[in-house]
């Protein structure tokens, strides 16, 4: 049996190659946007911030800068992988031995394109996040006393989690009043532009020594409360938005195939099907107790999505029954579901290997 250039036998051998997989994982490095920002924007001059209640109402440390009521997807992935909560790169505490298990570079409003999110002020774009990783590399060299072989081995056993692109639509392509991208590019041309820029930075990270990559696709943005509030058809997802995102996801999965088939240096790339997993949650959420799927738990206006969560707004009390926390982001219960599927789900969740299988290959 052949799986896009990967033989089933090789995959099985890879999975069984480690006796104690969790103990082999050296670190986790995260690149993304507000879905995974642990508080980097707290240290930037940005309007995209979540360092106030009711954000963090269910998080042990309170409002931390996470755009959620509790934990993010990568927080839950860390729980599954035995990785402690990662420090935010911009935090003054992100230094010394605190960075040895990894760093989170994700930044709210940040995107693949440099101009994405500019209306929110400062944010780390993808290329800036990779620049920041290079700075971390210098600190890691100091911690390892200049031992390049040790650093090389450490990087090869680290997991990279990347999920960007949402803001390139929400805070760029879908805002023609502020950005020209929708006038300059068809949806397919725009998706191609994003994937090309994305690939450049992924290969840049690989050239720096990282080998294990999980690339999360974009969720069904046409179904978030903010988009539902704009739709003329009450309660229905915005089809044109979802179609545009689907083009990006198709091309990202194709990029994963290309990277894997062209690879000969031990790197592994996987595509996280966030769109499919999220649609499954939306369509079958009632089986998991998720009764409210069309509005935010915290927000104002139609679908509680016209104005997102503001300081001291009173959120819903039955948060475990909501898919969406605010106008744009899921609740922690959904984040936990997404993390579980990426970690140990089938190929329809994470392709061609899930995270558990990738870690087992180390």
mmCIF file of C-alpha atoms in Angstrom:
data_model
loop_
_atom_site.group_PDB
_atom_site.id
_atom_site.type_symbol
_atom_site.label_atom_id
_atom_site.label_comp_id
_atom_site.label_asym_id
_atom_site.label_seq_id
_atom_site.Cartn_x
_atom_site.Cartn_y
_atom_site.Cartn_z
ATOM 1 C CA UNK A 1 0.000 0.000 0.000
ATOM 2 C CA UNK A 2 1.326 3.427 -0.930
ATOM 3 C CA UNK A 3 0.318 6.651 0.839
ATOM 4 C CA UNK A 4 1.430 9.531 -1.393
ATOM 5 C CA UNK A 5 5.002 8.319 -1.537
ATOM 6 C CA UNK A 6 5.077 6.981 2.036
ATOM 7 C CA UNK A 7 4.921 3.200 2.301
ATOM 8 C CA UNK A 8 2.782 1.732 5.038
ATOM 9 C CA UNK A 9 5.703 -0.481 6.054
ATOM 10 C CA UNK A 10 8.008 2.477 6.528
ATOM 11 C CA UNK A 11 5.389 4.313 8.568
ATOM 12 C CA UNK A 12 4.906 1.311 10.841
ATOM 13 C CA UNK A 13 8.644 0.894 11.308
ATOM 14 C CA UNK A 14 8.918 4.577 12.110
ATOM 15 C CA UNK A 15 6.168 4.407 14.702
ATOM 16 C CA UNK A 16 7.718 1.396 16.435
ATOM 17 C CA UNK A 17 11.262 2.745 16.379
ATOM 18 C CA UNK A 18 11.106 4.209 19.900
ATOM 19 C CA UNK A 19 10.389 2.337 23.112
ATOM 20 C CA UNK A 20 9.721 5.411 25.245
ATOM 21 C CA UNK A 21 8.565 8.080 22.798
ATOM 22 C CA UNK A 22 7.472 10.748 25.275
ATOM 23 C CA UNK A 23 10.856 10.735 26.992
ATOM 24 C CA UNK A 24 12.600 11.374 23.658
ATOM 25 C CA UNK A 25 10.793 14.601 22.805
ATOM 26 C CA UNK A 26 13.191 17.420 23.655
ATOM 27 C CA UNK A 27 10.991 20.483 23.202
ATOM 28 C CA UNK A 28 8.050 22.071 21.410
ATOM 29 C CA UNK A 29 8.257 25.301 19.432
ATOM 30 C CA UNK A 30 5.020 27.033 18.442
ATOM 31 C CA UNK A 31 4.398 29.526 15.640
ATOM 32 C CA UNK A 32 0.917 30.938 15.185
ATOM 33 C CA UNK A 33 -1.710 33.577 15.892
ATOM 34 C CA UNK A 34 -4.288 34.321 18.600
ATOM 35 C CA UNK A 35 -5.500 30.723 18.615
ATOM 36 C CA UNK A 36 -2.190 29.830 20.285
ATOM 37 C CA UNK A 37 -0.818 33.127 21.644
ATOM 38 C CA UNK A 38 0.101 32.559 25.324
ATOM 39 C CA UNK A 39 0.577 36.268 25.986
ATOM 40 C CA UNK A 40 3.157 37.614 23.532
ATOM 41 C CA UNK A 41 0.889 40.524 22.639
ATOM 42 C CA UNK A 42 0.839 41.572 26.294
ATOM 43 C CA UNK A 43 4.309 42.989 25.617
ATOM 44 C CA UNK A 44 3.447 44.682 22.308
ATOM 45 C CA UNK A 45 1.652 47.924 21.481
ATOM 46 C CA UNK A 46 -1.418 46.154 20.150
ATOM 47 C CA UNK A 47 -5.184 46.348 20.368
ATOM 48 C CA UNK A 48 -5.269 42.550 19.940
ATOM 49 C CA UNK A 49 -4.887 41.648 23.607
ATOM 50 C CA UNK A 50 -6.547 39.287 26.047
ATOM 51 C CA UNK A 51 -4.853 40.175 29.331
ATOM 52 C CA UNK A 52 -8.086 41.048 31.112
ATOM 53 C CA UNK A 53 -11.139 39.291 32.524
ATOM 54 C CA UNK A 54 -13.235 37.497 31.495
ATOM 55 C CA UNK A 55 -10.445 36.018 29.320
ATOM 56 C CA UNK A 56 -8.781 33.346 31.414
ATOM 57 C CA UNK A 57 -11.779 32.957 33.690
ATOM 58 C CA UNK A 58 -11.210 29.184 33.715
ATOM 59 C CA UNK A 59 -7.400 29.316 33.513
ATOM 60 C CA UNK A 60 -5.477 28.629 36.729
ATOM 61 C CA UNK A 61 -3.424 31.820 36.291
ATOM 62 C CA UNK A 62 -6.360 34.014 35.281
ATOM 63 C CA UNK A 63 -6.021 36.393 32.308
ATOM 64 C CA UNK A 64 -2.669 35.485 30.761
ATOM 65 C CA UNK A 65 -3.088 36.828 27.251
ATOM 66 C CA UNK A 66 -4.712 33.643 25.947
ATOM 67 C CA UNK A 67 -7.720 34.346 23.731
ATOM 68 C CA UNK A 68 -9.877 31.811 25.485
ATOM 69 C CA UNK A 69 -11.667 31.120 28.730
ATOM 70 C CA UNK A 70 -8.969 28.573 29.563
ATOM 71 C CA UNK A 71 -6.307 26.538 27.796
ATOM 72 C CA UNK A 72 -5.333 26.733 24.131
ATOM 73 C CA UNK A 73 -4.770 23.825 21.742
ATOM 74 C CA UNK A 74 -1.004 23.851 22.346
ATOM 75 C CA UNK A 75 -1.502 23.897 26.119
ATOM 76 C CA UNK A 76 -3.453 20.663 25.783
ATOM 77 C CA UNK A 77 -0.910 19.215 23.359
ATOM 78 C CA UNK A 78 1.741 19.932 25.970
ATOM 79 C CA UNK A 79 -0.301 18.003 28.541
ATOM 80 C CA UNK A 80 -0.468 15.020 26.188
ATOM 81 C CA UNK A 81 3.249 15.179 25.383
ATOM 82 C CA UNK A 82 4.596 15.867 28.869
ATOM 83 C CA UNK A 83 5.693 19.389 27.920
ATOM 84 C CA UNK A 84 5.041 22.113 30.535
ATOM 85 C CA UNK A 85 3.303 25.370 29.603
ATOM 86 C CA UNK A 86 5.602 27.106 27.154
ATOM 87 C CA UNK A 87 6.855 30.620 27.915
ATOM 88 C CA UNK A 88 5.815 33.433 25.613
ATOM 89 C CA UNK A 89 8.839 34.583 23.629
ATOM 90 C CA UNK A 90 8.274 38.246 24.510
ATOM 91 C CA UNK A 91 8.045 37.549 28.224
ATOM 92 C CA UNK A 92 11.010 38.687 30.321
ATOM 93 C CA UNK A 93 10.907 35.227 31.904
ATOM 94 C CA UNK A 94 11.579 33.531 28.565
ATOM 95 C CA UNK A 95 15.283 33.090 29.114
ATOM 96 C CA UNK A 96 17.868 30.703 30.503
ATOM 97 C CA UNK A 97 16.711 27.226 31.445
ATOM 98 C CA UNK A 98 13.033 28.194 31.066
ATOM 99 C CA UNK A 99 13.359 27.864 27.280
ATOM 100 C CA UNK A 100 14.852 24.353 27.237
ATOM 101 C CA UNK A 101 11.466 22.631 26.784
ATOM 102 C CA UNK A 102 10.450 25.101 24.084
ATOM 103 C CA UNK A 103 9.064 28.563 23.387
ATOM 104 C CA UNK A 104 5.779 29.897 22.021
ATOM 105 C CA UNK A 105 6.135 32.669 19.413
ATOM 106 C CA UNK A 106 2.456 32.941 18.422
ATOM 107 C CA UNK A 107 1.068 36.450 18.172
ATOM 108 C CA UNK A 108 -2.532 37.641 17.940
ATOM 109 C CA UNK A 109 -3.331 39.409 14.626
ATOM 110 C CA UNK A 110 -0.134 38.017 13.117
ATOM 111 C CA UNK A 111 -0.217 36.320 9.755
ATOM 112 C CA UNK A 112 1.804 34.829 6.957
ATOM 113 C CA UNK A 113 1.933 38.181 5.160
ATOM 114 C CA UNK A 114 3.760 41.096 6.766
ATOM 115 C CA UNK A 115 0.871 43.556 6.373
ATOM 116 C CA UNK A 116 -1.764 41.248 7.871
ATOM 117 C CA UNK A 117 -3.234 42.630 11.094
ATOM 118 C CA UNK A 118 -1.643 46.064 10.691
ATOM 119 C CA UNK A 119 -4.834 47.770 11.879
ATOM 120 C CA UNK A 120 -4.253 46.219 15.326
ATOM 121 C CA UNK A 121 -0.793 47.705 15.794
ATOM 122 C CA UNK A 122 2.259 45.669 16.723
ATOM 123 C CA UNK A 123 2.255 41.899 16.219
ATOM 124 C CA UNK A 124 4.752 39.234 15.233
ATOM 125 C CA UNK A 125 4.272 38.157 11.618
ATOM 126 C CA UNK A 126 5.423 34.673 10.618
ATOM 127 C CA UNK A 127 8.803 35.907 9.385
ATOM 128 C CA UNK A 128 9.293 37.868 12.619
ATOM 129 C CA UNK A 129 8.425 34.761 14.636
ATOM 130 C CA UNK A 130 11.119 32.841 12.769
ATOM 131 C CA UNK A 131 13.541 35.727 13.451
ATOM 132 C CA UNK A 132 12.629 35.381 17.120
ATOM 133 C CA UNK A 133 13.366 31.658 16.983
ATOM 134 C CA UNK A 134 16.854 32.478 15.679
ATOM 135 C CA UNK A 135 17.348 34.638 18.767
ATOM 136 C CA UNK A 136 16.261 31.702 20.918
ATOM 137 C CA UNK A 137 18.813 29.524 19.126
ATOM 138 C CA UNK A 138 21.584 31.827 20.296
ATOM 139 C CA UNK A 139 20.352 31.505 23.880
ATOM 140 C CA UNK A 140 20.165 27.727 23.542
ATOM 141 C CA UNK A 141 23.803 27.679 22.393
ATOM 142 C CA UNK A 142 24.744 29.499 25.570
ATOM 143 C CA UNK A 143 22.785 26.994 27.679
ATOM 144 C CA UNK A 144 24.532 24.142 25.860
ATOM 145 C CA UNK A 145 27.914 25.849 26.171
ATOM 146 C CA UNK A 146 28.451 25.995 22.445
ATOM 147 C CA UNK A 147 28.101 22.256 21.908
ATOM 148 C CA UNK A 148 26.790 22.240 18.309
ATOM 149 C CA UNK A 149 26.307 18.464 18.207
ATOM 150 C CA UNK A 150 24.175 18.612 21.331
ATOM 151 C CA UNK A 151 22.134 21.451 19.830
ATOM 152 C CA UNK A 152 21.709 19.563 16.547
ATOM 153 C CA UNK A 153 20.438 16.471 18.367
ATOM 154 C CA UNK A 154 18.131 18.573 20.552
ATOM 155 C CA UNK A 155 16.574 20.344 17.535
ATOM 156 C CA UNK A 156 16.073 17.095 15.647
ATOM 157 C CA UNK A 157 14.018 15.765 18.581
ATOM 158 C CA UNK A 158 11.865 18.886 18.935
ATOM 159 C CA UNK A 159 8.295 19.221 17.681
ATOM 160 C CA UNK A 160 7.280 22.287 15.681
ATOM 161 C CA UNK A 161 3.600 23.244 15.755
ATOM 162 C CA UNK A 162 2.588 25.906 13.233
ATOM 163 C CA UNK A 163 -0.882 27.273 12.548
ATOM 164 C CA UNK A 164 -1.195 30.524 10.628
ATOM 165 C CA UNK A 165 -3.360 31.932 7.872
ATOM 166 C CA UNK A 166 -6.602 32.755 9.694
ATOM 167 C CA UNK A 167 -5.658 36.410 10.076
ATOM 168 C CA UNK A 168 -4.572 36.593 6.448
ATOM 169 C CA UNK A 169 -8.281 36.227 5.765
ATOM 170 C CA UNK A 170 -10.027 37.796 8.781
ATOM 171 C CA UNK A 171 -7.580 40.690 9.131
ATOM 172 C CA UNK A 172 -6.650 41.115 5.491
ATOM 173 C CA UNK A 173 -8.469 39.502 2.553
ATOM 174 C CA UNK A 174 -11.959 39.846 4.075
ATOM 175 C CA UNK A 175 -11.458 43.514 4.941
ATOM 176 C CA UNK A 176 -11.441 45.338 1.583
ATOM 177 C CA UNK A 177 -11.840 48.708 3.330
ATOM 178 C CA UNK A 178 -8.344 48.377 4.816
ATOM 179 C CA UNK A 179 -6.491 45.962 2.514
ATOM 180 C CA UNK A 180 -6.179 45.704 -1.265
ATOM 181 C CA UNK A 181 -5.543 41.943 -1.405
ATOM 182 C CA UNK A 182 -9.088 40.988 -2.440
ATOM 183 C CA UNK A 183 -8.842 43.400 -5.397
ATOM 184 C CA UNK A 184 -5.455 42.097 -6.483
ATOM 185 C CA UNK A 185 -5.950 38.321 -6.085
ATOM 186 C CA UNK A 186 -8.614 35.760 -6.803
ATOM 187 C CA UNK A 187 -9.232 33.436 -3.842
ATOM 188 C CA UNK A 188 -7.095 30.728 -5.446
ATOM 189 C CA UNK A 189 -4.272 33.120 -6.321
ATOM 190 C CA UNK A 190 -4.329 34.451 -2.771
ATOM 191 C CA UNK A 191 -4.162 30.942 -1.324
ATOM 192 C CA UNK A 192 -1.184 30.211 -3.584
ATOM 193 C CA UNK A 193 0.542 33.408 -2.467
ATOM 194 C CA UNK A 194 0.085 32.467 1.192
ATOM 195 C CA UNK A 195 1.335 28.904 0.710
ATOM 196 C CA UNK A 196 4.440 30.093 -1.162
ATOM 197 C CA UNK A 197 5.316 32.546 1.622
ATOM 198 C CA UNK A 198 4.529 29.901 4.239
ATOM 199 C CA UNK A 199 6.775 27.335 2.554
ATOM 200 C CA UNK A 200 9.693 29.780 2.544
ATOM 201 C CA UNK A 201 9.559 30.159 6.320
ATOM 202 C CA UNK A 202 8.981 26.443 6.949
ATOM 203 C CA UNK A 203 12.093 25.601 4.928
ATOM 204 C CA UNK A 204 13.958 28.327 6.780
ATOM 205 C CA UNK A 205 13.135 26.642 10.091
ATOM 206 C CA UNK A 206 14.178 23.285 8.677
ATOM 207 C CA UNK A 207 17.505 24.760 7.575
ATOM 208 C CA UNK A 208 18.065 25.864 11.179
ATOM 209 C CA UNK A 209 17.851 22.250 12.332
ATOM 210 C CA UNK A 210 14.200 21.542 13.121
ATOM 211 C CA UNK A 211 12.898 18.266 11.697
ATOM 212 C CA UNK A 212 9.393 17.444 12.955
ATOM 213 C CA UNK A 213 6.575 19.722 11.774
ATOM 214 C CA UNK A 214 2.813 19.775 12.301
ATOM 215 C CA UNK A 215 1.148 22.363 10.071
ATOM 216 C CA UNK A 216 -2.384 23.167 11.183
ATOM 217 C CA UNK A 217 -4.853 24.194 8.520
ATOM 218 C CA UNK A 218 -7.430 26.959 8.876
ATOM 219 C CA UNK A 219 -10.777 26.225 10.488
ATOM 220 C CA UNK A 220 -14.168 27.052 8.917
ATOM 221 C CA UNK A 221 -13.922 30.816 9.337
ATOM 222 C CA UNK A 222 -17.283 31.289 7.665
ATOM 223 C CA UNK A 223 -18.892 29.673 10.719
ATOM 224 C CA UNK A 224 -17.381 31.820 13.492
ATOM 225 C CA UNK A 225 -19.806 34.197 15.283
ATOM 226 C CA UNK A 226 -18.221 37.254 13.668
ATOM 227 C CA UNK A 227 -18.936 35.920 10.184
ATOM 228 C CA UNK A 228 -22.380 34.609 11.150
ATOM 229 C CA UNK A 229 -23.278 38.101 12.353
ATOM 230 C CA UNK A 230 -22.415 39.505 8.912
ATOM 231 C CA UNK A 231 -24.298 36.893 6.924
ATOM 232 C CA UNK A 232 -27.630 37.955 5.474
ATOM 233 C CA UNK A 233 -28.905 34.388 5.825
ATOM 234 C CA UNK A 234 -29.593 33.939 9.525
ATOM 235 C CA UNK A 235 -27.698 31.115 11.194
ATOM 236 C CA UNK A 236 -25.837 29.909 8.100
ATOM 237 C CA UNK A 237 -22.077 29.861 7.567
ATOM 238 C CA UNK A 238 -20.633 32.220 4.966
ATOM 239 C CA UNK A 239 -20.011 29.867 2.044
ATOM 240 C CA UNK A 240 -17.642 32.157 0.148
ATOM 241 C CA UNK A 241 -15.362 32.466 3.202
ATOM 242 C CA UNK A 242 -15.280 28.721 3.771
ATOM 243 C CA UNK A 243 -14.611 28.088 0.089
ATOM 244 C CA UNK A 244 -11.633 30.463 0.144
ATOM 245 C CA UNK A 245 -10.225 28.807 3.262
ATOM 246 C CA UNK A 246 -10.715 25.359 1.694
ATOM 247 C CA UNK A 247 -8.416 26.395 -1.163
ATOM 248 C CA UNK A 248 -5.679 27.295 1.319
ATOM 249 C CA UNK A 249 -6.118 24.013 3.179
ATOM 250 C CA UNK A 250 -6.007 21.961 -0.028
ATOM 251 C CA UNK A 251 -2.766 23.651 -1.033
ATOM 252 C CA UNK A 252 -1.274 23.247 2.452
ATOM 253 C CA UNK A 253 -1.961 19.509 2.418
ATOM 254 C CA UNK A 254 -0.366 19.317 -1.033
ATOM 255 C CA UNK A 255 2.651 21.177 0.343
ATOM 256 C CA UNK A 256 2.978 18.556 3.086
ATOM 257 C CA UNK A 257 3.028 15.806 0.450
ATOM 258 C CA UNK A 258 5.640 17.688 -1.544
ATOM 259 C CA UNK A 259 7.862 18.328 1.481
ATOM 260 C CA UNK A 260 7.670 14.699 2.570
ATOM 261 C CA UNK A 261 8.322 13.302 -0.906
ATOM 262 C CA UNK A 262 11.256 15.645 -1.534
ATOM 263 C CA UNK A 263 12.766 15.079 1.886
ATOM 264 C CA UNK A 264 15.869 12.986 2.424
ATOM 265 C CA UNK A 265 17.226 14.316 5.701
ATOM 266 C CA UNK A 266 14.915 12.786 8.279
ATOM 267 C CA UNK A 267 12.336 15.557 8.436
ATOM 268 C CA UNK A 268 8.640 14.738 8.821
ATOM 269 C CA UNK A 269 5.763 17.049 7.926
ATOM 270 C CA UNK A 270 2.100 16.564 8.851
ATOM 271 C CA UNK A 271 -1.100 18.426 8.024
ATOM 272 C CA UNK A 272 -3.549 19.056 10.856
ATOM 273 C CA UNK A 273 -7.074 19.052 9.451
ATOM 274 C CA UNK A 274 -8.552 21.680 11.764
ATOM 275 C CA UNK A 275 -11.290 22.458 9.242
ATOM 276 C CA UNK A 276 -12.576 18.886 9.169
ATOM 277 C CA UNK A 277 -12.317 18.401 12.919
ATOM 278 C CA UNK A 278 -14.074 21.690 13.652
ATOM 279 C CA UNK A 279 -16.885 20.996 11.180
ATOM 280 C CA UNK A 280 -17.377 17.610 12.817
ATOM 281 C CA UNK A 281 -17.659 19.332 16.204
ATOM 282 C CA UNK A 282 -20.152 21.858 14.803
ATOM 283 C CA UNK A 283 -22.265 19.200 13.102
ATOM 284 C CA UNK A 284 -22.158 16.676 15.945
ATOM 285 C CA UNK A 285 -21.470 18.890 18.944
ATOM 286 C CA UNK A 286 -24.596 17.847 20.785
ATOM 287 C CA UNK A 287 -23.077 14.375 21.280
ATOM 288 C CA UNK A 288 -20.288 16.058 23.277
ATOM 289 C CA UNK A 289 -22.610 18.350 25.197
ATOM 290 C CA UNK A 290 -21.891 21.338 22.944
ATOM 291 C CA UNK A 291 -25.402 22.708 22.601
ATOM 292 C CA UNK A 292 -24.567 26.281 21.555
ATOM 293 C CA UNK A 293 -22.786 26.423 18.211
ATOM 294 C CA UNK A 294 -23.853 29.697 16.612
ATOM 295 C CA UNK A 295 -22.802 32.459 19.030
ATOM 296 C CA UNK A 296 -20.010 33.455 21.356
ATOM 297 C CA UNK A 297 -20.041 32.953 25.101
ATOM 298 C CA UNK A 298 -18.646 36.476 25.518
ATOM 299 C CA UNK A 299 -19.411 39.307 23.121
ATOM 300 C CA UNK A 300 -21.990 41.823 21.996
ATOM 301 C CA UNK A 301 -24.432 42.214 19.126
ATOM 302 C CA UNK A 302 -25.804 39.652 16.711
ATOM 303 C CA UNK A 303 -24.550 36.142 17.522
ATOM 304 C CA UNK A 304 -22.455 37.868 20.217
ATOM 305 C CA UNK A 305 -20.031 38.290 17.376
ATOM 306 C CA UNK A 306 -20.282 41.880 16.176
ATOM 307 C CA UNK A 307 -18.159 43.109 19.080
ATOM 308 C CA UNK A 308 -15.832 40.595 20.663
ATOM 309 C CA UNK A 309 -15.273 40.056 24.380
ATOM 310 C CA UNK A 310 -14.504 43.292 26.263
ATOM 311 C CA UNK A 311 -13.070 43.930 29.743
ATOM 312 C CA UNK A 312 -15.407 42.865 32.534
ATOM 313 C CA UNK A 313 -18.208 41.686 30.224
ATOM 314 C CA UNK A 314 -20.178 38.926 31.903
ATOM 315 C CA UNK A 315 -19.746 35.707 29.895
ATOM 316 C CA UNK A 316 -22.161 32.808 29.705
ATOM 317 C CA UNK A 317 -22.150 30.577 32.778
ATOM 318 C CA UNK A 318 -22.493 27.281 30.858
ATOM 319 C CA UNK A 319 -19.205 27.609 28.994
ATOM 320 C CA UNK A 320 -18.801 23.845 28.634
ATOM 321 C CA UNK A 321 -21.820 23.884 26.321
ATOM 322 C CA UNK A 322 -20.407 26.506 23.931
ATOM 323 C CA UNK A 323 -18.281 25.911 20.851
ATOM 324 C CA UNK A 324 -17.158 29.542 20.667
ATOM 325 C CA UNK A 325 -15.739 31.591 23.503
ATOM 326 C CA UNK A 326 -15.893 34.949 21.689
ATOM 327 C CA UNK A 327 -16.433 36.298 18.170
ATOM 328 C CA UNK A 328 -13.398 34.479 16.775
ATOM 329 C CA UNK A 329 -12.051 31.808 19.143
ATOM 330 C CA UNK A 330 -13.210 28.423 20.477
ATOM 331 C CA UNK A 331 -13.744 27.525 24.117
ATOM 332 C CA UNK A 332 -11.190 25.450 25.973
ATOM 333 C CA UNK A 333 -13.409 22.359 25.734
ATOM 334 C CA UNK A 334 -13.179 22.563 21.935
ATOM 335 C CA UNK A 335 -9.443 23.231 22.132
ATOM 336 C CA UNK A 336 -9.068 20.020 24.120
ATOM 337 C CA UNK A 337 -10.992 18.067 21.478
ATOM 338 C CA UNK A 338 -8.873 19.504 18.659
ATOM 339 C CA UNK A 339 -5.643 18.709 20.509
ATOM 340 C CA UNK A 340 -6.735 15.128 21.148
ATOM 341 C CA UNK A 341 -7.562 14.549 17.487
ATOM 342 C CA UNK A 342 -4.257 16.021 16.298
ATOM 343 C CA UNK A 343 -2.369 13.944 18.851
ATOM 344 C CA UNK A 344 -3.891 10.524 18.326
ATOM 345 C CA UNK A 345 -6.541 10.812 15.616
ATOM 346 C CA UNK A 346 -6.801 9.139 12.239
ATOM 347 C CA UNK A 347 -5.333 10.374 8.945
ATOM 348 C CA UNK A 348 -8.481 12.431 8.437
ATOM 349 C CA UNK A 349 -7.439 14.413 11.533
ATOM 350 C CA UNK A 350 -3.670 14.599 11.050
ATOM 351 C CA UNK A 351 -2.044 13.442 7.810
ATOM 352 C CA UNK A 352 -0.046 11.326 7.035
ATOM 353 C CA UNK A 353 0.962 10.838 10.693
ATOM 354 C CA UNK A 354 -0.595 12.117 13.893
ATOM 355 C CA UNK A 355 1.530 13.799 16.546
ATOM 356 C CA UNK A 356 1.823 10.664 18.663
ATOM 357 C CA UNK A 357 3.257 8.819 15.668
ATOM 358 C CA UNK A 358 5.634 11.664 14.809
ATOM 359 C CA UNK A 359 6.996 11.710 18.362
ATOM 360 C CA UNK A 360 7.375 7.924 18.238
ATOM 361 C CA UNK A 361 9.662 8.362 15.208
ATOM 362 C CA UNK A 362 12.206 10.364 17.197
#
